[in-house]
């Protein structure tokens, strides 16, 4: 993205930000990120990739070693946390144990010196918003994990911040509750028009909740894109591997013609692919193809495309889909997924089949 | 499988009530747990509970008067100090009998010490009279010997008053040599019936001779009180002689005749006592004896709060004698001040300990613990060096020009010295509980508060501080209770103005030997601590105290 565009409509901007804790290693290396108002951005990445560090720099609890962080066009590098007006939900909720739920919610209003009547009104509204109106008098320790989560959310929102940061807020909840809360959080964020930066290392959460996802690895953003693009068009092998299930095959480019290329796999087989990170004949590449994009019905393939011979090693019935494991070009961890439709073939182990795909579904990425 | 009976009880698999099976299972566990703590329990009982019980008992125990002067206490029962006059002759005689026994056993000096707590002068009174009591009634004894020299011989008395069986047993014993103890004296039935006072007085004499002096009554002339009793008995019952053998009748009749002829004077113990010490002629010493004759007394406790018991009731002690309430008050106030300074100094240190990186925090922790590894005496002595007027601190202040050389600060041998030295010594007891509580407060609370818009100070005061209060509570209780009973440091650096009640207790235990008062002071201290603990529980709540 160009510098000029960032300055215009961006609400939060990380401009060439670097961070080192010990002066030896960079935990965040050259981070550039720009967030328009109202966007729900998720930072996704493996453990230790620097997500929390970025969030803490934005909140003001860590200072950037280099670079600039701007909020609403203003450089906030030297603004103390309490003056940034950023709502924050912590991983362990950090509800004050010695205060009741209502007192917890009133706290940000109190330090802003609001009148008691206004305070009560806002607290009530915030509690109703997360459907916790009946729990105002309880202590945090008397609430379940999910209830504490809602209160933490309500507390971060009660003073109507324009930006809310959440660091793995659903990490401690069970699957069902988590899915429910995912829905509620996105719903609230969109309804209130709040800009949200959300940290998680759960990719499903990232895909279902966000407007855009920033995939972190090794202190860098690997790809910043909407969920569908991230899934369907990963820009490198890390992203392809990290998001969703993915079949990998190693090979060398033998021919590039515009939007398609031909790759010779290490087993000698020839396949079609879409060149993404390859530029010339002879480049090493890792091609990536999603299991559900592999076609077993030759009739549905474009004429003239290359196909591969495959041996079925395992057939797993999963209800809505079938998951079939194949041995392809020397790899025996190749997986395809097919929809459980009445006319769908159920392959038997040991059966020899032929597979193929549309060239644009198979991406020739960098070789790691 | 469990099922329910008609009345709703849960049944276990074997059909017994679930509750019963559970209890049986739990009982074994409880027994095991009890056996595990039994050694500690016994240790605590023997070394802690029992001494405290003993202390509580000692603070009210007052057996010594009733044990040493049983006859006097009984004789005084009818006398009232309100009469304004000293008691009658029987009381004097009773005291003479009691004193003769007490002097032989040397218990009269202990009694003197005890009564001296209540009325100074009593100790010398009893000592003086103890020396004279042997001679009281001597005129009667001499007159008796004048009537018949046989009364001067010890055997006359044993033969007259002893049981025939005892007399022969004693003779056998005397012949056999004195390897075994002499058979204890037994009065004859005739003597007890016809000469009751004499039999009783001689019984006392013989017992004291045999047990305390390890002498035979057959070889010692009895006390004059025995002779006096004989004349009394014969006066009351002139025909008593008839009850004794033929050889006794003329002797006893001679005594009766002499008495009637006026050759034997009537005993006058009152005069003898008054002659020994004029005080006995006034009601005052008798009042003291009567007031403190019960076996339990509130005297020590009254003394411990600067009151005393008088015949008119409880009254404040004289101005000069009032020390303990002031000492209690000073102990409380100084302990509170010390607790306060410990909080002020310890809180930031504990905060640093809990929040610095581990390496630095460990070093700091060693510095905090260092005082624990140094002898208390050494540390206190070091304070003496630092604080005295020619000491390091004053020298520095003078050198820096903050204090004039002729106007050096008095930092020791007063309350300032006690506060400074004790704050230093008790500081770790404040820091450690504070630290362990602060360690459990996650830094995310402070961050959350700041992200919600609180300044550093508000975040600290509204969020961090309330969560550290349990640590303050624990530290304060620890420091306050330790301070209130502290002894060595106030003794060494406190001078006259900076000593605590415990120093007074130590004085009474070690020097004045007034254990009853020491026990009463100690009990009061215990009560004060318990009351404060209760108040604290009321205000802060003991559940809020955390040691980590
Ligand atoms: N206070 C700190 N001092 C030194 N190093 C730190 C500190 N906090 C984090 N790090 C290091 O910085 C790197 C990034 O940490 P960060 O907490 O940002 O990771 P993360 O992406 O949030 O991981 P996770 O998903 O496990 O929470 C890690 O290697 C971590 O060890
Ligand atoms: Mg993290």
PDB file of N, CA and C in Angstrom, chain A residues 132-180:
ATOM      1  N   UNK A 132     -25.939  -9.370  30.539  1.00  0.00           N
ATOM      2  CA  UNK A 132     -25.496  -9.731  31.875  1.00  0.00           C
ATOM      3  C   UNK A 132     -26.118  -8.802  32.918  1.00  0.00           C
ATOM      4  N   UNK A 133     -27.256  -8.210  32.570  1.00  0.00           N
ATOM      5  CA  UNK A 133     -27.885  -7.231  33.447  1.00  0.00           C
ATOM      6  C   UNK A 133     -28.145  -7.744  34.848  1.00  0.00           C
ATOM      7  N   UNK A 134     -28.387  -9.066  34.985  1.00  0.00           N
ATOM      8  CA  UNK A 134     -28.758  -9.611  36.288  1.00  0.00           C
ATOM      9  C   UNK A 134     -27.560  -9.840  37.190  1.00  0.00           C
ATOM     10  N   UNK A 135     -26.357  -9.612  36.679  1.00  0.00           N
ATOM     11  CA  UNK A 135     -25.173 -10.002  37.445  1.00  0.00           C
ATOM     12  C   UNK A 135     -24.397  -8.817  38.008  1.00  0.00           C
ATOM     13  N   UNK A 136     -25.013  -7.635  37.980  1.00  0.00           N
ATOM     14  CA  UNK A 136     -24.293  -6.419  38.344  1.00  0.00           C
ATOM     15  C   UNK A 136     -23.642  -6.504  39.726  1.00  0.00           C
ATOM     16  N   UNK A 137     -24.320  -7.189  40.675  1.00  0.00           N
ATOM     17  CA  UNK A 137     -23.824  -7.176  42.050  1.00  0.00           C
ATOM     18  C   UNK A 137     -22.831  -8.266  42.368  1.00  0.00           C
ATOM     19  N   UNK A 138     -22.532  -9.121  41.397  1.00  0.00           N
ATOM     20  CA  UNK A 138     -21.644 -10.245  41.682  1.00  0.00           C
ATOM     21  C   UNK A 138     -20.183  -9.844  41.605  1.00  0.00           C
ATOM     22  N   UNK A 139     -19.359 -10.674  42.245  1.00  0.00           N
ATOM     23  CA  UNK A 139     -17.918 -10.528  42.109  1.00  0.00           C
ATOM     24  C   UNK A 139     -17.469 -11.379  40.911  1.00  0.00           C
ATOM     25  N   UNK A 140     -16.375 -10.997  40.283  1.00  0.00           N
ATOM     26  CA  UNK A 140     -15.899 -11.775  39.132  1.00  0.00           C
ATOM     27  C   UNK A 140     -15.710 -13.254  39.464  1.00  0.00           C
ATOM     28  N   UNK A 141     -15.257 -13.543  40.706  1.00  0.00           N
ATOM     29  CA  UNK A 141     -14.997 -14.942  41.036  1.00  0.00           C
ATOM     30  C   UNK A 141     -16.282 -15.758  41.104  1.00  0.00           C
ATOM     31  N   UNK A 142     -17.430 -15.074  41.139  1.00  0.00           N
ATOM     32  CA  UNK A 142     -18.693 -15.812  41.209  1.00  0.00           C
ATOM     33  C   UNK A 142     -19.302 -16.010  39.826  1.00  0.00           C
ATOM     34  N   UNK A 143     -18.508 -15.743  38.781  1.00  0.00           N
ATOM     35  CA  UNK A 143     -19.023 -15.876  37.420  1.00  0.00           C
ATOM     36  C   UNK A 143     -18.315 -17.021  36.709  1.00  0.00           C
ATOM     37  N   UNK A 144     -18.985 -17.592  35.717  1.00  0.00           N
ATOM     38  CA  UNK A 144     -18.342 -18.621  34.902  1.00  0.00           C
ATOM     39  C   UNK A 144     -17.392 -17.949  33.918  1.00  0.00           C
ATOM     40  N   UNK A 145     -16.566 -18.763  33.264  1.00  0.00           N
ATOM     41  CA  UNK A 145     -15.591 -18.224  32.319  1.00  0.00           C
ATOM     42  C   UNK A 145     -16.249 -17.385  31.236  1.00  0.00           C
ATOM     43  N   UNK A 146     -17.337 -17.909  30.678  1.00  0.00           N
ATOM     44  CA  UNK A 146     -18.009 -17.187  29.595  1.00  0.00           C
ATOM     45  C   UNK A 146     -18.607 -15.876  30.081  1.00  0.00           C
ATOM     46  N   UNK A 147     -19.137 -15.911  31.309  1.00  0.00           N
ATOM     47  CA  UNK A 147     -19.725 -14.686  31.861  1.00  0.00           C
ATOM     48  C   UNK A 147     -18.642 -13.644  32.124  1.00  0.00           C
ATOM     49  N   UNK A 148     -17.500 -14.106  32.650  1.00  0.00           N
ATOM     50  CA  UNK A 148     -16.396 -13.160  32.876  1.00  0.00           C
ATOM     51  C   UNK A 148     -15.959 -12.543  31.568  1.00  0.00           C
ATOM     52  N   UNK A 149     -15.953 -13.375  30.527  1.00  0.00           N
ATOM     53  CA  UNK A 149     -15.572 -12.907  29.209  1.00  0.00           C
ATOM     54  C   UNK A 149     -16.476 -11.753  28.758  1.00  0.00           C
ATOM     55  N   UNK A 150     -17.773 -11.945  28.951  1.00  0.00           N
ATOM     56  CA  UNK A 150     -18.709 -10.902  28.539  1.00  0.00           C
ATOM     57  C   UNK A 150     -18.486  -9.623  29.325  1.00  0.00           C
ATOM     58  N   UNK A 151     -18.230  -9.784  30.628  1.00  0.00           N
ATOM     59  CA  UNK A 151     -18.024  -8.591  31.452  1.00  0.00           C
ATOM     60  C   UNK A 151     -16.760  -7.855  30.996  1.00  0.00           C
ATOM     61  N   UNK A 152     -15.713  -8.638  30.693  1.00  0.00           N
ATOM     62  CA  UNK A 152     -14.475  -8.005  30.230  1.00  0.00           C
ATOM     63  C   UNK A 152     -14.746  -7.234  28.952  1.00  0.00           C
ATOM     64  N   UNK A 153     -15.559  -7.822  28.100  1.00  0.00           N
ATOM     65  CA  UNK A 153     -15.906  -7.161  26.837  1.00  0.00           C
ATOM     66  C   UNK A 153     -16.697  -5.883  27.117  1.00  0.00           C
ATOM     67  N   UNK A 154     -17.686  -6.021  28.014  1.00  0.00           N
ATOM     68  CA  UNK A 154     -18.507  -4.855  28.327  1.00  0.00           C
ATOM     69  C   UNK A 154     -17.662  -3.747  28.934  1.00  0.00           C
ATOM     70  N   UNK A 155     -16.679  -4.126  29.767  1.00  0.00           N
ATOM     71  CA  UNK A 155     -15.848  -3.115  30.401  1.00  0.00           C
ATOM     72  C   UNK A 155     -14.979  -2.397  29.369  1.00  0.00           C
ATOM     73  N   UNK A 156     -14.530  -3.156  28.380  1.00  0.00           N
ATOM     74  CA  UNK A 156     -13.692  -2.523  27.357  1.00  0.00           C
ATOM     75  C   UNK A 156     -14.506  -1.609  26.454  1.00  0.00           C
ATOM     76  N   UNK A 157     -15.819  -1.837  26.434  1.00  0.00           N
ATOM     77  CA  UNK A 157     -16.648  -1.051  25.520  1.00  0.00           C
ATOM     78  C   UNK A 157     -17.404   0.071  26.208  1.00  0.00           C
ATOM     79  N   UNK A 158     -17.498   0.020  27.539  1.00  0.00           N
ATOM     80  CA  UNK A 158     -18.433   0.885  28.240  1.00  0.00           C
ATOM     81  C   UNK A 158     -18.080   2.365  28.094  1.00  0.00           C
ATOM     82  N   UNK A 159     -16.790   2.652  27.929  1.00  0.00           N
ATOM     83  CA  UNK A 159     -16.435   4.068  27.788  1.00  0.00           C
ATOM     84  C   UNK A 159     -16.365   4.489  26.328  1.00  0.00           C
ATOM     85  N   UNK A 160     -16.970   3.660  25.471  1.00  0.00           N
ATOM     86  CA  UNK A 160     -17.126   3.960  24.054  1.00  0.00           C
ATOM     87  C   UNK A 160     -15.824   4.332  23.366  1.00  0.00           C
ATOM     88  N   UNK A 161     -14.853   3.444  23.442  1.00  0.00           N
ATOM     89  CA  UNK A 161     -13.610   3.715  22.727  1.00  0.00           C
ATOM     90  C   UNK A 161     -13.822   3.490  21.227  1.00  0.00           C
ATOM     91  N   UNK A 162     -12.964   4.116  20.445  1.00  0.00           N
ATOM     92  CA  UNK A 162     -13.098   3.903  19.003  1.00  0.00           C
ATOM     93  C   UNK A 162     -12.307   2.700  18.549  1.00  0.00           C
ATOM     94  N   UNK A 163     -11.348   2.305  19.395  1.00  0.00           N
ATOM     95  CA  UNK A 163     -10.501   1.173  19.051  1.00  0.00           C
ATOM     96  C   UNK A 163     -10.492   0.194  20.221  1.00  0.00           C
ATOM     97  N   UNK A 164     -10.721  -1.078  19.892  1.00  0.00           N
ATOM     98  CA  UNK A 164     -10.689  -2.091  20.940  1.00  0.00           C
ATOM     99  C   UNK A 164      -9.679  -3.157  20.561  1.00  0.00           C
ATOM    100  N   UNK A 165      -8.853  -3.523  21.546  1.00  0.00           N
ATOM    101  CA  UNK A 165      -7.861  -4.572  21.316  1.00  0.00           C
ATOM    102  C   UNK A 165      -8.242  -5.799  22.132  1.00  0.00           C
ATOM    103  N   UNK A 166      -8.125  -6.952  21.504  1.00  0.00           N
ATOM    104  CA  UNK A 166      -8.449  -8.179  22.250  1.00  0.00           C
ATOM    105  C   UNK A 166      -7.345  -9.188  22.025  1.00  0.00           C
ATOM    106  N   UNK A 167      -6.772  -9.657  23.140  1.00  0.00           N
ATOM    107  CA  UNK A 167      -5.679 -10.623  23.037  1.00  0.00           C
ATOM    108  C   UNK A 167      -6.178 -12.004  23.436  1.00  0.00           C
ATOM    109  N   UNK A 168      -6.416 -12.817  22.457  1.00  0.00           N
ATOM    110  CA  UNK A 168      -6.920 -14.182  22.677  1.00  0.00           C
ATOM    111  C   UNK A 168      -8.009 -14.207  23.732  1.00  0.00           C
ATOM    112  N   UNK A 169      -9.069 -13.440  23.547  1.00  0.00           N
ATOM    113  CA  UNK A 169     -10.068 -13.330  24.614  1.00  0.00           C
ATOM    114  C   UNK A 169     -10.859 -14.619  24.804  1.00  0.00           C
ATOM    115  N   UNK A 170     -10.853 -15.504  23.836  1.00  0.00           N
ATOM    116  CA  UNK A 170     -11.692 -16.693  23.961  1.00  0.00           C
ATOM    117  C   UNK A 170     -10.872 -17.938  24.246  1.00  0.00           C
ATOM    118  N   UNK A 171      -9.584 -17.731  24.520  1.00  0.00           N
ATOM    119  CA  UNK A 171      -8.677 -18.867  24.677  1.00  0.00           C
ATOM    120  C   UNK A 171      -9.106 -19.854  25.752  1.00  0.00           C
ATOM    121  N   UNK A 172      -9.766 -19.355  26.813  1.00  0.00           N
ATOM    122  CA  UNK A 172     -10.050 -20.227  27.945  1.00  0.00           C
ATOM    123  C   UNK A 172     -11.436 -20.867  27.872  1.00  0.00           C
ATOM    124  N   UNK A 173     -12.153 -20.623  26.787  1.00  0.00           N
ATOM    125  CA  UNK A 173     -13.538 -21.122  26.739  1.00  0.00           C
ATOM    126  C   UNK A 173     -13.632 -22.426  25.950  1.00  0.00           C
ATOM    127  N   UNK A 174     -14.697 -23.196  26.217  1.00  0.00           N
ATOM    128  CA  UNK A 174     -14.854 -24.433  25.450  1.00  0.00           C
ATOM    129  C   UNK A 174     -15.407 -24.110  24.062  1.00  0.00           C
ATOM    130  N   UNK A 175     -15.379 -25.122  23.189  1.00  0.00           N
ATOM    131  CA  UNK A 175     -15.603 -24.889  21.763  1.00  0.00           C
ATOM    132  C   UNK A 175     -16.953 -24.215  21.492  1.00  0.00           C
ATOM    133  N   UNK A 176     -17.987 -24.767  22.129  1.00  0.00           N
ATOM    134  CA  UNK A 176     -19.325 -24.265  21.815  1.00  0.00           C
ATOM    135  C   UNK A 176     -19.496 -22.810  22.231  1.00  0.00           C
ATOM    136  N   UNK A 177     -19.039 -22.537  23.479  1.00  0.00           N
ATOM    137  CA  UNK A 177     -19.146 -21.185  23.997  1.00  0.00           C
ATOM    138  C   UNK A 177     -18.311 -20.243  23.143  1.00  0.00           C
ATOM    139  N   UNK A 178     -17.162 -20.740  22.689  1.00  0.00           N
ATOM    140  CA  UNK A 178     -16.275 -19.917  21.901  1.00  0.00           C
ATOM    141  C   UNK A 178     -16.957 -19.497  20.599  1.00  0.00           C
ATOM    142  N   UNK A 179     -17.597 -20.459  19.996  1.00  0.00           N
ATOM    143  CA  UNK A 179     -18.264 -20.129  18.730  1.00  0.00           C
ATOM    144  C   UNK A 179     -19.374 -19.119  18.952  1.00  0.00           C
ATOM    145  N   UNK A 180     -20.075 -19.296  20.052  1.00  0.00           N
ATOM    146  CA  UNK A 180     -21.141 -18.353  20.371  1.00  0.00           C
ATOM    147  C   UNK A 180     -20.584 -16.946  20.580  1.00  0.00           C
TER     148      UNK A 180
END
